[in-house]
Tab-separated table of C-alpha atoms and ligand atoms in Angstrom:
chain	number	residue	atom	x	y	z
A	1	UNK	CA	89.732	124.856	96.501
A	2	UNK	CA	88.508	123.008	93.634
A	3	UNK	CA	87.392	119.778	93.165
A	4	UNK	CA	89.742	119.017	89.579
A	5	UNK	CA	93.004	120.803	87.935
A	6	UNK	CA	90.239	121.445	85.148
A	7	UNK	CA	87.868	123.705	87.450
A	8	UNK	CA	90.572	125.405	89.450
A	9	UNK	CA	91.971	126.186	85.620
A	10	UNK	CA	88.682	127.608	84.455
A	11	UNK	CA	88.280	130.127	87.954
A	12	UNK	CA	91.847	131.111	86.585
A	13	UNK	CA	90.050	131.903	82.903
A	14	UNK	CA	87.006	133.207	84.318
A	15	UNK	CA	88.813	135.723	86.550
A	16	UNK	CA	90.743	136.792	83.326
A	17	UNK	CA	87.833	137.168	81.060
A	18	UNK	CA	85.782	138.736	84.019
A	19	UNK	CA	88.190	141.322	83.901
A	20	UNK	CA	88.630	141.784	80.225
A	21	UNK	CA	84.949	141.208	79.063
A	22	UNK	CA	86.213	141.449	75.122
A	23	UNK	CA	83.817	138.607	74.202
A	24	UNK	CA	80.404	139.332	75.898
A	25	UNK	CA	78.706	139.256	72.561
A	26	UNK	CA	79.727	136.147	71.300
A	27	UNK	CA	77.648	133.855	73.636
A	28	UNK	CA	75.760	133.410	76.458
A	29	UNK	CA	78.678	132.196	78.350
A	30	UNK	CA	79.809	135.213	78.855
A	31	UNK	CA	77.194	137.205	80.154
A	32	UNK	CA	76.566	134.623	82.557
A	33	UNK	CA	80.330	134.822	83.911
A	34	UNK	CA	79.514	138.822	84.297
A	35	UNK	CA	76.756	138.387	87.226
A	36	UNK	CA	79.333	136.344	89.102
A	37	UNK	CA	82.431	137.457	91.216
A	38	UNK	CA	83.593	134.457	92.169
A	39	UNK	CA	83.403	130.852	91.015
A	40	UNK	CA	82.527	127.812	92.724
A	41	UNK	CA	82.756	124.083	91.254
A	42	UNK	CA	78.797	124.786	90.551
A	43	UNK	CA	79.383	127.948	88.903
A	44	UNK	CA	81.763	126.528	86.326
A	45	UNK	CA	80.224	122.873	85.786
A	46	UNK	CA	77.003	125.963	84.605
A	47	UNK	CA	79.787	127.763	82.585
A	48	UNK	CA	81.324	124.881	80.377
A	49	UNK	CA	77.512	123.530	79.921
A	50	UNK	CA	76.619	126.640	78.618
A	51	UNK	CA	79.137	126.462	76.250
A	52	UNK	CA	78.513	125.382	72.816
A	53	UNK	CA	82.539	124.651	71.952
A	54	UNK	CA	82.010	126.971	68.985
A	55	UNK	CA	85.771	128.233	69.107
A	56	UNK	CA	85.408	131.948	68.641
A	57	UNK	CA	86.676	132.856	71.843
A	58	UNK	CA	89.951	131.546	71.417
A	59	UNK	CA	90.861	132.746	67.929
A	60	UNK	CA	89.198	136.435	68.599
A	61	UNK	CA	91.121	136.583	72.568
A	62	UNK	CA	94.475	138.369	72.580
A	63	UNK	CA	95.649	136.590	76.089
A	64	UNK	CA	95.440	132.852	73.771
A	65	UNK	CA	98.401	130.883	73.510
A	66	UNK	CA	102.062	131.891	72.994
A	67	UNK	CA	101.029	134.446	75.476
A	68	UNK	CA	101.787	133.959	78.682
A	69	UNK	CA	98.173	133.894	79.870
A	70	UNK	CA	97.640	130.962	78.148
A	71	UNK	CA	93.827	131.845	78.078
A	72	UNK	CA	91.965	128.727	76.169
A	73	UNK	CA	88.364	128.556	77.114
A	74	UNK	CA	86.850	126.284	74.897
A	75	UNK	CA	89.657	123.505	75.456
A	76	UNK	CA	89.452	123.909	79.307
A	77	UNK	CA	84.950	124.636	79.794
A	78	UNK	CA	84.906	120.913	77.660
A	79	UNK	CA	87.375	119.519	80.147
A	80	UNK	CA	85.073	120.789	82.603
A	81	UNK	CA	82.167	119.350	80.726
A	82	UNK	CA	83.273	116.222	80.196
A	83	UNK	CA	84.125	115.955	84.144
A	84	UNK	CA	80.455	116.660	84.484
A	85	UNK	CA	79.228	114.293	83.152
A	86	UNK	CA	81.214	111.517	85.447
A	87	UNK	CA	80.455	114.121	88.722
A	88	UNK	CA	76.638	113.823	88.486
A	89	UNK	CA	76.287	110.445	87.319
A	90	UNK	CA	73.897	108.234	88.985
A	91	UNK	CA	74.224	105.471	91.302
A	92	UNK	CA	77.266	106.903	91.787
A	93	UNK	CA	79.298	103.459	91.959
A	94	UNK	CA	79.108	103.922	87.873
A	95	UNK	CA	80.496	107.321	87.836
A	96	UNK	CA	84.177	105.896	87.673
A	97	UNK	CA	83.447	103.035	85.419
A	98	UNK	CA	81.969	105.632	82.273
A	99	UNK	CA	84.331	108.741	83.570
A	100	UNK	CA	86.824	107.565	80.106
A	101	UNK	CA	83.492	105.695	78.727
A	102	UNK	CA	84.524	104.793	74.955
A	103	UNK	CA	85.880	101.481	76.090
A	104	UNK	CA	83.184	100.955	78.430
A	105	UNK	CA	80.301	101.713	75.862
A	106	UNK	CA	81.972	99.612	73.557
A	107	UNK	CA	82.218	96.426	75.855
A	108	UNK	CA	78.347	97.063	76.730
A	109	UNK	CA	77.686	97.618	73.203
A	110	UNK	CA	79.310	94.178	72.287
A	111	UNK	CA	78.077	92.317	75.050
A	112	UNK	CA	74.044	93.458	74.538
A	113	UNK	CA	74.556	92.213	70.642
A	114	UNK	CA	75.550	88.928	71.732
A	115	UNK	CA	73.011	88.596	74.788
A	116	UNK	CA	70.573	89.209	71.439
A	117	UNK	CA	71.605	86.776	69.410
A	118	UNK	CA	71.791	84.099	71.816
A	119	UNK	CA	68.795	85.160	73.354
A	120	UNK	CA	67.147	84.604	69.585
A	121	UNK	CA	68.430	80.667	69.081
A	122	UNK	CA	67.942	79.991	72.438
A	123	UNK	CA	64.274	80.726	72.130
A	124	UNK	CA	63.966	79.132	68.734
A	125	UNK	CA	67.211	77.545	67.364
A	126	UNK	CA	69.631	78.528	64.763
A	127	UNK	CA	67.525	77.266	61.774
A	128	UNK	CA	65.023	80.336	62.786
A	129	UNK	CA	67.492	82.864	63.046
A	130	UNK	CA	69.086	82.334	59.861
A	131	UNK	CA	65.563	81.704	57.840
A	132	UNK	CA	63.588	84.385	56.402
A	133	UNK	CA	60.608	85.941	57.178
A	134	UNK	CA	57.902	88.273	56.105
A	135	UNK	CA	54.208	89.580	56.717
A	136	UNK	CA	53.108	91.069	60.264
A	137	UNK	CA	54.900	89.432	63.139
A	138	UNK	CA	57.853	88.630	61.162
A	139	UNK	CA	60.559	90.080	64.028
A	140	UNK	CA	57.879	88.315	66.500
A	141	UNK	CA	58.789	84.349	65.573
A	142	UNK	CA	62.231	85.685	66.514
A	143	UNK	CA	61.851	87.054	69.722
A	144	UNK	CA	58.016	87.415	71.191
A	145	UNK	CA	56.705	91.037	71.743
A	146	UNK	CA	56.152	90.845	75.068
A	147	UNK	CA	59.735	89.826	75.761
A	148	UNK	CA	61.312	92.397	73.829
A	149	UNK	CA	58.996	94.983	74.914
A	150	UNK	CA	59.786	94.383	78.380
A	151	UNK	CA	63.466	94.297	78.196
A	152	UNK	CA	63.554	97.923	76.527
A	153	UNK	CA	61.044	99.085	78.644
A	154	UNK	CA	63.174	98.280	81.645
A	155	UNK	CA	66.409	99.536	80.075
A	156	UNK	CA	64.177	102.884	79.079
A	157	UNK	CA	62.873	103.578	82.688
A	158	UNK	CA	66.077	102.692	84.149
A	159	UNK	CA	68.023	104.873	81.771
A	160	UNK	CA	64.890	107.921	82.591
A	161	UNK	CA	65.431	107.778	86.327
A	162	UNK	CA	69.465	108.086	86.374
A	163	UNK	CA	69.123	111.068	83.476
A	164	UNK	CA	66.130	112.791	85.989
A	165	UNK	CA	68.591	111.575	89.291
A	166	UNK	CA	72.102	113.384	87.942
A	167	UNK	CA	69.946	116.332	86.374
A	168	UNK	CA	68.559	116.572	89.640
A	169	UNK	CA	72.019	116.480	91.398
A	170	UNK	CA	72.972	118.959	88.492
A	171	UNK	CA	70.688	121.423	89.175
A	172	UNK	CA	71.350	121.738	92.488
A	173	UNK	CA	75.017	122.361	91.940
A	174	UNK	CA	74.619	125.029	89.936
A	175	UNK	CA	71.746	126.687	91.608
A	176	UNK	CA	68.596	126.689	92.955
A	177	UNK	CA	66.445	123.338	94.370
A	178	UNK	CA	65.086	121.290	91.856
A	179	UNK	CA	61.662	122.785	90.497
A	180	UNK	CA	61.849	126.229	92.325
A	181	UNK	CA	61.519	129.409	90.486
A	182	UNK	CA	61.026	128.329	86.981
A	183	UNK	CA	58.589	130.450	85.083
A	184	UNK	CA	56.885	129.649	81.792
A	185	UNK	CA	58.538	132.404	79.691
A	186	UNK	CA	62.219	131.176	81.275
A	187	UNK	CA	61.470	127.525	80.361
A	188	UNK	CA	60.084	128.616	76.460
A	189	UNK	CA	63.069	131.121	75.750
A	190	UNK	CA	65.350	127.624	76.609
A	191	UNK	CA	63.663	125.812	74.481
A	192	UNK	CA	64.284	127.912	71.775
A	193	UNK	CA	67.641	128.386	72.379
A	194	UNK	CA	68.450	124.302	72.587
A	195	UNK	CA	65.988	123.911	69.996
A	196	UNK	CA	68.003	126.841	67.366
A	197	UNK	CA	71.727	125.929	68.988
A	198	UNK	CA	71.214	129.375	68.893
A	199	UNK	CA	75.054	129.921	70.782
A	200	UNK	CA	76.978	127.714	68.462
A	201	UNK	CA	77.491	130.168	65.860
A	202	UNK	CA	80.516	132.036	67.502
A	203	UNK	CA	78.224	135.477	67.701
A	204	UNK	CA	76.873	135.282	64.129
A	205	UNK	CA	79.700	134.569	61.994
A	206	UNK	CA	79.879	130.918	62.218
A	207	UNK	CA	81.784	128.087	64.251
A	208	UNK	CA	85.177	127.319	64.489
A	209	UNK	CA	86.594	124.325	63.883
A	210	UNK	CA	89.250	123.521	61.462
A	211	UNK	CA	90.933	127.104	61.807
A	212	UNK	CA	90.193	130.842	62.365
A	213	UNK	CA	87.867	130.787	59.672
A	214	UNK	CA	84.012	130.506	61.111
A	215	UNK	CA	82.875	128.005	58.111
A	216	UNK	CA	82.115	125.196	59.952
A	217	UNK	CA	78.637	123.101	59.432
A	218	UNK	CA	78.522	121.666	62.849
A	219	UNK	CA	75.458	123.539	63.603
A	220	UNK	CA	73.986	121.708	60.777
A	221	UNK	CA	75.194	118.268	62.054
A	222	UNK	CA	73.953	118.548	65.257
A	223	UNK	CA	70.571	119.669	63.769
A	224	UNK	CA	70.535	116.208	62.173
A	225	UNK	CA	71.227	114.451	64.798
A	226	UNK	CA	69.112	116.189	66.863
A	227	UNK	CA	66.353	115.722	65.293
A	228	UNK	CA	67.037	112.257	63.392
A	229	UNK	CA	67.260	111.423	66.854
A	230	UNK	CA	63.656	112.575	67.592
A	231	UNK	CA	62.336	111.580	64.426
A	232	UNK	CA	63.388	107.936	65.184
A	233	UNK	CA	61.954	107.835	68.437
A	234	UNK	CA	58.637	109.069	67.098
A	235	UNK	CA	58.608	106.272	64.992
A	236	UNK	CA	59.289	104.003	67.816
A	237	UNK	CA	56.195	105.588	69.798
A	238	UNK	CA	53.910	105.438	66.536
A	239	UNK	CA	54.307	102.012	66.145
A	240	UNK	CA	54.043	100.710	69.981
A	241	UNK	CA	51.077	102.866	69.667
A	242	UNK	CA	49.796	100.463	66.478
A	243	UNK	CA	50.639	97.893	68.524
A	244	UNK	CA	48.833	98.116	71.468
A	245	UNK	CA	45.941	100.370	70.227
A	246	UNK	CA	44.663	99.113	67.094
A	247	UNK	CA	46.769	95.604	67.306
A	248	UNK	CA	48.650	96.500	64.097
A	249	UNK	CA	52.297	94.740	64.508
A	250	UNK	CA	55.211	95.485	62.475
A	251	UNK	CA	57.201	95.161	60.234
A	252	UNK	CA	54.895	97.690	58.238
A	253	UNK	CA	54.925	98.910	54.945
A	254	UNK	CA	57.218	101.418	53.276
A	255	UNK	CA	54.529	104.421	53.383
A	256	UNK	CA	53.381	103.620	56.642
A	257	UNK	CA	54.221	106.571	59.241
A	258	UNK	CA	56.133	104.785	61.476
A	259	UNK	CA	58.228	103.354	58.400
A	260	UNK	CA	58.289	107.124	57.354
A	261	UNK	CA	58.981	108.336	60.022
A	262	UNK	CA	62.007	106.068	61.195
A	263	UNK	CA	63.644	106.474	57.427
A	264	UNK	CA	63.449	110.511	57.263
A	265	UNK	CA	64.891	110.268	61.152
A	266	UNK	CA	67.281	107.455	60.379
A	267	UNK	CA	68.992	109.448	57.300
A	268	UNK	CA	69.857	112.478	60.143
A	269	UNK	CA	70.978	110.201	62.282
A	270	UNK	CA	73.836	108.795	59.088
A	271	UNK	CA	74.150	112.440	57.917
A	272	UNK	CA	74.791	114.078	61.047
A	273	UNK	CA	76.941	111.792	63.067
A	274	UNK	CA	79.065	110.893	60.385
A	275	UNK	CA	79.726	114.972	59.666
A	276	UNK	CA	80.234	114.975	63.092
A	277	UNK	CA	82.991	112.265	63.275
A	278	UNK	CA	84.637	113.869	60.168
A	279	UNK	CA	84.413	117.650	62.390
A	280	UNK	CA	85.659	116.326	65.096
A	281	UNK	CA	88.805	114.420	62.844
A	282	UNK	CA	89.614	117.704	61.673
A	283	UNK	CA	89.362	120.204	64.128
A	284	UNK	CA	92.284	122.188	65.127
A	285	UNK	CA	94.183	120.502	67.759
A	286	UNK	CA	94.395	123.633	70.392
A	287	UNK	CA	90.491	123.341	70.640
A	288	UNK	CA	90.513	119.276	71.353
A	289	UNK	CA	89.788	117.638	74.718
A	290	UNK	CA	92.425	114.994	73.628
A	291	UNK	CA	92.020	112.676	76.598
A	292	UNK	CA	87.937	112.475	76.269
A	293	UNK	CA	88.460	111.796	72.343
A	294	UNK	CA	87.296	108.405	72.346
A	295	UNK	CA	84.336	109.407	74.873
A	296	UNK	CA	83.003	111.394	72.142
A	297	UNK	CA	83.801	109.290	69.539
A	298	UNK	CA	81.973	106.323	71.083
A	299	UNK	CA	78.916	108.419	71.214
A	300	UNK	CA	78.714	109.426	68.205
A	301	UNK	CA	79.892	106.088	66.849
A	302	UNK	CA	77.081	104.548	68.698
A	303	UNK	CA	74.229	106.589	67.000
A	304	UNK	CA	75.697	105.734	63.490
A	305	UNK	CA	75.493	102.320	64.549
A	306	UNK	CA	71.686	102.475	65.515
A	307	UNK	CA	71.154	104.688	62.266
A	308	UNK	CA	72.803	102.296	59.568
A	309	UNK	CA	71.380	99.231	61.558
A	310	UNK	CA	67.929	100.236	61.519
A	311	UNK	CA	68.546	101.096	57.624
A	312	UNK	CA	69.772	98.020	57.088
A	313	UNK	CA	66.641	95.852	58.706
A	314	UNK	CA	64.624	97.882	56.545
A	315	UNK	CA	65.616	97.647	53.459
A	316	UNK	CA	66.896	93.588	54.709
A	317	UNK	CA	63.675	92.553	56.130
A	318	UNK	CA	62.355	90.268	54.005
A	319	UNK	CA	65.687	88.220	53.389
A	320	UNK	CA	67.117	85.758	55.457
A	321	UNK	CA	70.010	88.908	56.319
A	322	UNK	CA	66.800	90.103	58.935
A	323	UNK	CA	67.176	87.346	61.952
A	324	UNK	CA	70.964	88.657	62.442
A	325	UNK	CA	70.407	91.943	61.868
A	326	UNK	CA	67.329	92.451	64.205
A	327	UNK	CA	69.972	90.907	66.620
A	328	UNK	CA	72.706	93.717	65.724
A	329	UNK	CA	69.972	96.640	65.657
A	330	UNK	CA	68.467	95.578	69.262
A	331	UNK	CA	71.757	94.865	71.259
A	332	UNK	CA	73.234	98.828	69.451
A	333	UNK	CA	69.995	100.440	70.958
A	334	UNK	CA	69.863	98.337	73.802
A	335	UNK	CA	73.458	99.356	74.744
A	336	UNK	CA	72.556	103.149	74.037
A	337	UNK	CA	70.129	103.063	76.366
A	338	UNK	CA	71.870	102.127	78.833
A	339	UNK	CA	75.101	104.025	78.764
A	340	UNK	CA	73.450	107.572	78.021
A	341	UNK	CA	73.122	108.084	81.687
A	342	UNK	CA	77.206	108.311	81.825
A	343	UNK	CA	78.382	110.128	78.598
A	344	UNK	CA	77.923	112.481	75.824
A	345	UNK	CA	74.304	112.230	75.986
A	346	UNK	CA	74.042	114.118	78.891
A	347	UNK	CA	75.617	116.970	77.365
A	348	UNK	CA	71.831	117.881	75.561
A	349	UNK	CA	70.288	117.236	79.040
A	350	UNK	CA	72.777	119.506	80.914
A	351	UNK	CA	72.970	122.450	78.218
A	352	UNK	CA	69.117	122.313	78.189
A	353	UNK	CA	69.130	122.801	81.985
A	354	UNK	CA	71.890	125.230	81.875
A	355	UNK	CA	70.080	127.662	79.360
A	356	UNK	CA	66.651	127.429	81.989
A	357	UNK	CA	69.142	128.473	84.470
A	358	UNK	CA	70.514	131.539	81.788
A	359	UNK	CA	67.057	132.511	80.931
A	360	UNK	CA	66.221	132.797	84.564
A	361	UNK	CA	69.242	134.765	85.343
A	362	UNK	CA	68.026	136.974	82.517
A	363	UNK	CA	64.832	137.646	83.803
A	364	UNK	CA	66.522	138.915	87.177
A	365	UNK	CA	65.596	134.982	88.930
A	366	UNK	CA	67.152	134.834	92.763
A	367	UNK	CA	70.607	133.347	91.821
A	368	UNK	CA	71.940	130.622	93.954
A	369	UNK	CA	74.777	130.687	95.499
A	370	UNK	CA	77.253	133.475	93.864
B	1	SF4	S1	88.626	134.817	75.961
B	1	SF4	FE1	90.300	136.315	75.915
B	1	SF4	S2	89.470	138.064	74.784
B	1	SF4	FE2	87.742	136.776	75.397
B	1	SF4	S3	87.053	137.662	77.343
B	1	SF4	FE3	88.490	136.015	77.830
B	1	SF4	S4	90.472	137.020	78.025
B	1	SF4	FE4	89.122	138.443	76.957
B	2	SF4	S1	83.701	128.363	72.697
B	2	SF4	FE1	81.997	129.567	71.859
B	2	SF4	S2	80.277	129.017	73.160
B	2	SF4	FE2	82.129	128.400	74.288
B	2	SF4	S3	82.660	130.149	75.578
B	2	SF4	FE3	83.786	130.408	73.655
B	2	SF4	S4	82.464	131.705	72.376
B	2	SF4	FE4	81.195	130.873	74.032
């Protein structure tokens, strides 16, 4: 017995393949599948983490639809994804509320923009949030440090201890205890792999998206993301750092790192979401998760949002354009830090663990369970 129609589908597609074995080389899903006879729900919340979604599998497999096999493994491993990220969510009383999260993200998202802006002519009046301002301090006489620092702080940790609670629960589905077994050389050869998306390239001749043919870029746009994504939170880290250590406050100057910084990360994070959005609009239909569209939509809408914000404020900052969009800017990131807990976020933190788990079962690691 299985816990969803999705999982009891993908034992059905897992017993094929495990049988047929036609498309071992084309990522590590495969492989994986091999050391296992039978699947429980751990096994194949593992599986559909492990997989990328690059599509090969179902153009290259013979048993795909009309046949009567109806064999479709990257449709049903991101149903089973998706489910994932809803079954290890934590507290658990939010599970339900993000399990179809695009309409939830986007109340939060609304709601934390409007908590900002009141929040900013409460504490000084309209007349300051409409004014402009420049020189050190200037996003200060709009909301103190201290207060703003403490509110993202608290959404950070908060949003740090559910991703660490539902990895943990995560983990232990799919295999051993939490922190048991994992040598250096596993943990390194994941790295790499997450760090390279070295399994979304369909075995070397590309990803699938639009069609059969393996031309798609979405390696590239999830490279940009990725690390626009890092980029931006260096910047954030550089100048709390300035902040605190040699009492340096922002906004700072154009060739200042954390200015640097933040502009090289926040041009990924336009590039790559918004080739991401334009993938996703035109990939083939047979490969869609139709009913978790709009969770991955909202995701991905959400880091354009923080990207073309944060541009904005910069290039705004001195005008009187800067009180509002400070507001807009804080309430998108607040809101993102929040809801990555229950959504597509997770999907780097689970494929991350899921390819320490694949190194480790490459290296011959006690496997749990199967
Ligand atoms: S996807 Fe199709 S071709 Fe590939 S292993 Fe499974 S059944 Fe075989
Ligand atoms: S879609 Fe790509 S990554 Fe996923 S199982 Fe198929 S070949 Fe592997």
């Amino acid at each position: 017995m299985h816990g969803t129609n999705a999982l009891a589908e993908a034992d059905r597609l897992m017993t094929v393949c495990n049988s047929c074995r036609y498309c071992e080389g084309l990522c590590a899903v495969f492989p994986a599948m091999e050391m296992r006879r039978v699947f429980a729900d751990g096994d194949l919340n593992y599986l559909a983490n492990l997989c990328h979604g690059c599509g090969a599998c179902y153009y290259d497999c013979q048993f795909s639809p009309p046949h009567e096999f109806d064999v479709n493994v990257p449709k049903n491993l991101a149903q089973v994804r998706a489910d994932s990220y809803a079954a290890y969510a934590w507290p658990r009383a939010f599970a339900g509320l993000f399990a179809r999260n695009g309409l939830a993200i986007a109340i939060v998202a609304a709601a934390s923009v409007a908590v900002f802006i009141a929040g900013f002519v409460a504490w000084h009046g309209a007349s300051v949030l409409f004014a402009a301002h420049s020189g050190p301090g200037a996003f200060y006489r709009l909301m103190p440090h201290g207060a703003m620092a403490l509110l993202f702080a608290a959404a950070l940790v908060y949003a740090i201890i559910a991703m660490l609670m539902s990895v943990r629960l995560f983990w232990r589905d799919i295999g051993d205890p939490p922190c048991t077994g994992i040598d250096r050389s596993s943990l390194w050869q994941a790295i790499r792999d997450a760090g390279a998306l070295r399994y979304l390239d369909g075995g070397g001749l590309g990803c699938h998206n639009d069609d059969e043919r393996p031309i798609d870029r979405r390696k590239l746009y999830h490279h940009l993301t990725f690390y626009g994504f890092g980029l931006c939170f260096a910047a954030t880290t550089v100048a709390t750092l300035y902040h605190y250590l040699v009492g340096r406050e922002a906004p700072y100057p154009w060739y200042d790192l954390p200015v640097v910084l933040g502009t090289l990360g926040g041009l990924g994070l336009v590039v790559g979401p918004a080739g991401l959005l334009a993938a996703k609009w035109r990939r083939d239909p047979a490969l869609q998760d139709a009913p978790r569209f709009g969770m991955d939509v909202a995701f991905i809408v959400m880091l354009l949002m923080t990207s073309l914000t944060g541009l904005a404020l910069l290039i705004l900052r001195a005008t009187p354009a800067m009180g509002l969009l400070l507001a807009l800017h804080l309430g998108v990131v607040f809101a993102l830090f929040i809801t990555m807990p229950y959504g597509k976020f997770m999907h780097g933190i689970y494929r991350f663990a899921a390819l320490v788990r694949y190194a480790l079962e490459r290296r011959g690691a006690p496997s749990g369970g199967t």
